[in-house]
Coordinates of C-alpha atoms and ligand atoms in Angstrom, one line a residue:
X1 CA 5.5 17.4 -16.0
X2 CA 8.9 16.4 -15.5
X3 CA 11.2 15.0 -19.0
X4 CA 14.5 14.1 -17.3
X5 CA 14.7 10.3 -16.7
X6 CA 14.0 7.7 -14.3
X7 CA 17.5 6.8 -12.5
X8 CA 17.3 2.6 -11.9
X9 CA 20.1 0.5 -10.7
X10 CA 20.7 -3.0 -9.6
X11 CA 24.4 -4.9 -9.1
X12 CA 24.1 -6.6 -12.7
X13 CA 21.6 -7.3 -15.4
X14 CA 18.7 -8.3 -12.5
X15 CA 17.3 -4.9 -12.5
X16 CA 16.8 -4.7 -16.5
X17 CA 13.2 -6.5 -15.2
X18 CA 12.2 -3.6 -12.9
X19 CA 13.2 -1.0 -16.1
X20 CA 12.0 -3.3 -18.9
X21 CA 8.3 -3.1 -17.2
X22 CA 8.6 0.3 -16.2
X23 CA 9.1 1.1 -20.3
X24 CA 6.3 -0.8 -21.2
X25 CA 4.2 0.6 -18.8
X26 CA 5.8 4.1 -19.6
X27 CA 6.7 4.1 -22.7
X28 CA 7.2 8.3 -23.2
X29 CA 9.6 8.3 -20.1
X30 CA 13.9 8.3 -20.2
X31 CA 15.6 5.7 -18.5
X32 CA 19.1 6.0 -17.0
X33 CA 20.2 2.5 -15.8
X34 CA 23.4 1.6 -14.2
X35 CA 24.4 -2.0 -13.7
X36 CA 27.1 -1.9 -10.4
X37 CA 28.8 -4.9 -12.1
X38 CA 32.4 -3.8 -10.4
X39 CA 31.0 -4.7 -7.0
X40 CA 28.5 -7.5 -8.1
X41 CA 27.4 -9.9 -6.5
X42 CA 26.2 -8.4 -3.5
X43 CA 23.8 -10.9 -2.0
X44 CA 26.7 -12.7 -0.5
X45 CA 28.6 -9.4 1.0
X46 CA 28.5 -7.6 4.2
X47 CA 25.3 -5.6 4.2
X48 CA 27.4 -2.6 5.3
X49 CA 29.5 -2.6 1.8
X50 CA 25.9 -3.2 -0.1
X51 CA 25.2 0.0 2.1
X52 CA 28.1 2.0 0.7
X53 CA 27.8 0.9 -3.4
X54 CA 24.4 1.4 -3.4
X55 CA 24.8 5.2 -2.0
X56 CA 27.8 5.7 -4.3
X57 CA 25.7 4.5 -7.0
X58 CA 22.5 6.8 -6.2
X59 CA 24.7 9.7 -5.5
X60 CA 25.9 9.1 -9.4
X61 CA 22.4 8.7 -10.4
X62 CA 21.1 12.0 -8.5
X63 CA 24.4 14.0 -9.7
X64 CA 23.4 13.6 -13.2
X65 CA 20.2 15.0 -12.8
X66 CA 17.7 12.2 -12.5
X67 CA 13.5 13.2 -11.5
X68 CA 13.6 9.6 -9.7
X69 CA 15.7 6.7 -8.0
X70 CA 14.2 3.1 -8.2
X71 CA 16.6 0.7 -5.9
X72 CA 15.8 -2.4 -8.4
X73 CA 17.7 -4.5 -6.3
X74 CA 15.8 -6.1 -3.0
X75 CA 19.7 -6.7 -1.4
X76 CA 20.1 -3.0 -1.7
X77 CA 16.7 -1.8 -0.8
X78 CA 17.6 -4.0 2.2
X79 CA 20.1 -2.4 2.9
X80 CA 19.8 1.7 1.9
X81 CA 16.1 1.9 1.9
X82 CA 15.5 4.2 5.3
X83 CA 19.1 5.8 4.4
X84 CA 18.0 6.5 0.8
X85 CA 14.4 8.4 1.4
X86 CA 16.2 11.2 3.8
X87 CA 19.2 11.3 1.7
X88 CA 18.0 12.3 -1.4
X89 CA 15.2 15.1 -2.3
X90 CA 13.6 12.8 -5.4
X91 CA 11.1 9.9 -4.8
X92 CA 12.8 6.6 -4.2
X93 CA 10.7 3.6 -5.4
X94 CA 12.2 0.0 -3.8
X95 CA 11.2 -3.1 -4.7
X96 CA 10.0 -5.6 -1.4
X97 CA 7.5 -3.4 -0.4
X98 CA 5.4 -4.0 -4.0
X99 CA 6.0 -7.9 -3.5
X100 CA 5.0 -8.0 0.0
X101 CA 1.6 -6.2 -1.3
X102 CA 1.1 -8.3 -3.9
X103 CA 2.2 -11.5 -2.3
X104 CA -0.5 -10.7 1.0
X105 CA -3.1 -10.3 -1.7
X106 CA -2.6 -13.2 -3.5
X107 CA -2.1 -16.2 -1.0
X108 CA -5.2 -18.0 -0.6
X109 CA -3.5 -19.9 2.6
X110 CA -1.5 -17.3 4.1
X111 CA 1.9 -19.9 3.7
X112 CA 4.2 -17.6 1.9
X113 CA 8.0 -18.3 0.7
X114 CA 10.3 -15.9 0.1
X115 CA 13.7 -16.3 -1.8
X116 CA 16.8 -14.0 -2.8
X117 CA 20.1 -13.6 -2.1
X118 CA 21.5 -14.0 1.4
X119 CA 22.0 -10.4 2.3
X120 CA 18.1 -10.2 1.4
X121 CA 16.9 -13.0 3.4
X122 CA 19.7 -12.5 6.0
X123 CA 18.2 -8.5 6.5
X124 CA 15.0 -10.0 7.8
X125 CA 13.5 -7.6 5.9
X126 CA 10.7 -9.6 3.9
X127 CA 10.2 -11.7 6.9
X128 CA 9.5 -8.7 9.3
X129 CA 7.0 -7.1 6.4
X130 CA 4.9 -9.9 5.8
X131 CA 4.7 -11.4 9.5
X132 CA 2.9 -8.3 10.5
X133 CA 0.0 -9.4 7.9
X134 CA -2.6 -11.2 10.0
X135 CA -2.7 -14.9 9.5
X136 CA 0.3 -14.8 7.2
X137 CA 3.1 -17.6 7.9
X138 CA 6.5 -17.0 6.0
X139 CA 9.0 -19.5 4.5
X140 CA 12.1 -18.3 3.3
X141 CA 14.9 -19.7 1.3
X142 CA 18.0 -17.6 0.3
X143 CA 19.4 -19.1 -3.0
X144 CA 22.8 -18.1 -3.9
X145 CA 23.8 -19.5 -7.2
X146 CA 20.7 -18.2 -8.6
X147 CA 22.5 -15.0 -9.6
X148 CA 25.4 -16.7 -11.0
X149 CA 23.5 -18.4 -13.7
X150 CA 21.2 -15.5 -14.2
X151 CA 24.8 -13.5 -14.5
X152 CA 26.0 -16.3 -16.6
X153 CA 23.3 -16.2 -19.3
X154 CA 22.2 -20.1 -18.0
X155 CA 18.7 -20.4 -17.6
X156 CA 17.3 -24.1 -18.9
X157 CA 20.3 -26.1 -17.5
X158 CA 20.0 -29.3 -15.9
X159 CA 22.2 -28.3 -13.6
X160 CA 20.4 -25.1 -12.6
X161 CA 17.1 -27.6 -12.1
X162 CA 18.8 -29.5 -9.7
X163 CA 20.1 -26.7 -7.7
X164 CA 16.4 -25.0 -7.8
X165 CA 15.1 -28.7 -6.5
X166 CA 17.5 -28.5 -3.6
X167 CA 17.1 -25.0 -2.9
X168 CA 13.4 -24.9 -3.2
X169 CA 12.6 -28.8 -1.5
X170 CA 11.8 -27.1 2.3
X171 CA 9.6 -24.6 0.6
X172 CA 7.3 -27.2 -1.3
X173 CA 7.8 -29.4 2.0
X174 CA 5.9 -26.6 3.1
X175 CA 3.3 -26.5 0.8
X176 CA 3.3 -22.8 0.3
X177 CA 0.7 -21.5 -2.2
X178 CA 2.5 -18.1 -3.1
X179 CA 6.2 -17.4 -3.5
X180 CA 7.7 -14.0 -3.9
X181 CA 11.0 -13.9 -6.4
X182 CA 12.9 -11.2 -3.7
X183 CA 15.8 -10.9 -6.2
X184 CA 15.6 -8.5 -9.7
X185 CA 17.7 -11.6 -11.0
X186 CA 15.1 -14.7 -10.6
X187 CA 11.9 -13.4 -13.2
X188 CA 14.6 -14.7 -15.6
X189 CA 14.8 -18.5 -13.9
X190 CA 10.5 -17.7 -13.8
X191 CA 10.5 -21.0 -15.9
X192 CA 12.4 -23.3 -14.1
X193 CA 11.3 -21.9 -10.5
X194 CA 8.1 -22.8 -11.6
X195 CA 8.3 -26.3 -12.8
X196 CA 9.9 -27.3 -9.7
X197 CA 7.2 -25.5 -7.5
X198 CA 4.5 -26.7 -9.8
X199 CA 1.7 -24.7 -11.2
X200 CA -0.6 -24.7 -8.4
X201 CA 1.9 -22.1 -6.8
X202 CA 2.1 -18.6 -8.1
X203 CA 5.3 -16.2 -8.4
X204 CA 5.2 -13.0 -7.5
X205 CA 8.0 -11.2 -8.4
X206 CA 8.8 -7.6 -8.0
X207 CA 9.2 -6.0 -11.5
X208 CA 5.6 -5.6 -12.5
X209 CA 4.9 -4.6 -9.1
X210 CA 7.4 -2.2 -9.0
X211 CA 6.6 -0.6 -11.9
X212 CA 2.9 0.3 -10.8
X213 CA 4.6 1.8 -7.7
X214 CA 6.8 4.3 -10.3
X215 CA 3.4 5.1 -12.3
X216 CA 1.8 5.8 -9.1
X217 CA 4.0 7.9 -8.1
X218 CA 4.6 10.0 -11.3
X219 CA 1.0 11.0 -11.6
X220 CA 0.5 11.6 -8.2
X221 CA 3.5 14.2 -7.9
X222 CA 3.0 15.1 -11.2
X223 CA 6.2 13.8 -12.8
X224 CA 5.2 12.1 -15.9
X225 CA 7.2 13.4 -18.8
X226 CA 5.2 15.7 -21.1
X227 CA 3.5 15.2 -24.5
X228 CA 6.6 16.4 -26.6
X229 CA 9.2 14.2 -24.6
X230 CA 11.7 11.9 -26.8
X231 CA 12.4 9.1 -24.8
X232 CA 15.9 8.0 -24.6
X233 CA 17.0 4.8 -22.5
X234 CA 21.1 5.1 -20.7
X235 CA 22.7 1.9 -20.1
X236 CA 26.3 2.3 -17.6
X237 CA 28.4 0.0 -15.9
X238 CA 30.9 0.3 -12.8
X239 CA 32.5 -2.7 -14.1
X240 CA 35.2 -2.4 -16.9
X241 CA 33.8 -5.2 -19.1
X242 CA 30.9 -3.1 -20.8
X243 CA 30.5 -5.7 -23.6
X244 CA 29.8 -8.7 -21.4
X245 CA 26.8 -6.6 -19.6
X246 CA 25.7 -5.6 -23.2
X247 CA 25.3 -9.4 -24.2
X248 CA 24.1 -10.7 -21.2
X249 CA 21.7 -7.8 -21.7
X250 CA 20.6 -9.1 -24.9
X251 CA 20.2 -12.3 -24.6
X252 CA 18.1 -12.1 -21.1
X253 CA 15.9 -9.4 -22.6
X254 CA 15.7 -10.8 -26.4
X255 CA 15.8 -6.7 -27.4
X256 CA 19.0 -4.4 -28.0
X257 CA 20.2 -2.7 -24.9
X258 CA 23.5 -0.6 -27.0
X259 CA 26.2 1.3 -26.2
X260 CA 26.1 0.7 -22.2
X261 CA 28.9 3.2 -21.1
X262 CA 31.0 2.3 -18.3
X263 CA 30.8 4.9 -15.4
X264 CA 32.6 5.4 -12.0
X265 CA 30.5 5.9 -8.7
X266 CA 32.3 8.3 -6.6
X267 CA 33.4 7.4 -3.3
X268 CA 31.4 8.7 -0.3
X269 CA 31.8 9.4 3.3
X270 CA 29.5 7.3 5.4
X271 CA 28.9 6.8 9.2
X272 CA 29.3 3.4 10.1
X273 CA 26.1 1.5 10.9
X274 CA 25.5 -0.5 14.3
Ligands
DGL1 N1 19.4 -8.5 -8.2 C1 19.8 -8.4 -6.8 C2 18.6 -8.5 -5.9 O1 17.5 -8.2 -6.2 C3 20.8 -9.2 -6.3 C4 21.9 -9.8 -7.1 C5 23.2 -9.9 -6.4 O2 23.5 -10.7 -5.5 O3 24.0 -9.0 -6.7 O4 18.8 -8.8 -4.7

């Protein structure tokens, strides 16, 4: 048994998916969430710098005494995931490898589409997971503005429909009968992904997923918090504009996320990657 909480961190309000399903299907455990919102977005930088904020970010999370890291970002899982599991001594719970489960389980035809951000799709890392599936064909599209409207609070806009039609047109073109949401950020644009895919395709998108791996892994290393723990959930930002993230918070998750604190990440000394 193990009461100190679950450390969870994404570049913006994407992740609050991941850690709203892991509190619903974990209600008795602490949550410590940070939101990298100084360095966000990341899906269109270099995946070295994604590299370096993520560790900084983890190192934060670890240093104030967290039982678990879930990378609830799949840019940063792209990038830190190998890095993360020998750097720190805690489980570390990313978010592809849940979707790719899922998504292999689900497709009836084996035609599978992938989108996120470009550092995601760029990485090659859904594509390289799934391709090893037998009789598995993958379709990927990487869709920028996505995050910007998710980031922005817009999710029923006309305009965001026509973007999704343009962006998703070579991925019903096609005819994919599964496609796997590879950013934290798109279960909020679930709606409008889904009318322009139509109903006969399924999403799968990581958050659910994710949290099964987390419960998984808590009973199995015996880390679920005990009988008498009183749950508390932490809400920090890197970015200086705490009340923005606190909105956008609330109105993406319809429920009170308060008092998000803003904290600084230190900087870390890192070996540059080839
Ligand atoms: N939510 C992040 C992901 O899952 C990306 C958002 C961003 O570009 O910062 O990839």
């Amino acid at each position: 048994m193990d009461d100190a909480p679950i450390g969870i961190f994404d570049s913006g309000v994407g992740g609050l998916t991941v850690a709203r399903a892991i509190g619903d299907q974990l209600p008795r455990e602490s949550l410590h969430y940070i939101g990298d919102t100084l360095h966000s977005p990341y899906g269109p930088k270099p995946i070295a710098d994604v590299r370096r904020y993520s560790l900084e970010v983890l190192d934060t999370l670890v240093e104030q005494g967290v039982k678990m890291l879930v990378i609830a970002c799949n840019t940063a899982s792209a990038a830190v995931l190998r890095d993360a599991r020998e750097r720190y001594d805690v489980p570390v719970i990313e978010v592809i490898g849940p979707a790719v489960r899922t998504a292999i389980a689900t497709s009836r035809s084996g035609r599978i589409g992938v989108i996120g951000t470009e550092g995601t799709i760029g990485s090659g890392a859904y594509q390289d997971m799934l391709g090893i599936a037998p009789g598995v064909q993958v379709f990927t599209a990487a869709c920028p503005r996505f995050v910007e409207f998710v980031e922005a609070g817009v999710t029923d806009s006309p305009e965001l429909l026509a973007v999704a039609e343009e962006y998703l047109r070579p991925l019903r073109e096609a005819r994919v009968d599964t496609l796997v949401l590879g950013c934290t950020h798109y279960p909020f644009l679930e709606g409008a992904i889904s009318y322009v895919m139509g109903p006969e395709v399924t999403l799968v998108s990581s958050d659910s997923e994710t949290a099964k791996d987390v419960y998984r892994e808590l009973v199995g290393r015996d880390l679920l918090a005990g009988p008498t723990a009183r749950p508390h959930h932490v809400y920090e930002a890197t970015g200086a504009d705490t009340d923005t993230f606190t909105a956008l918070a609330n109105r993406l998750l319809g429920r009170e996320v308060r008092d998000v604190r803003l904290v600084r990440t230190g900087a870390i000394d890192l070996p540059t990657i080839r």
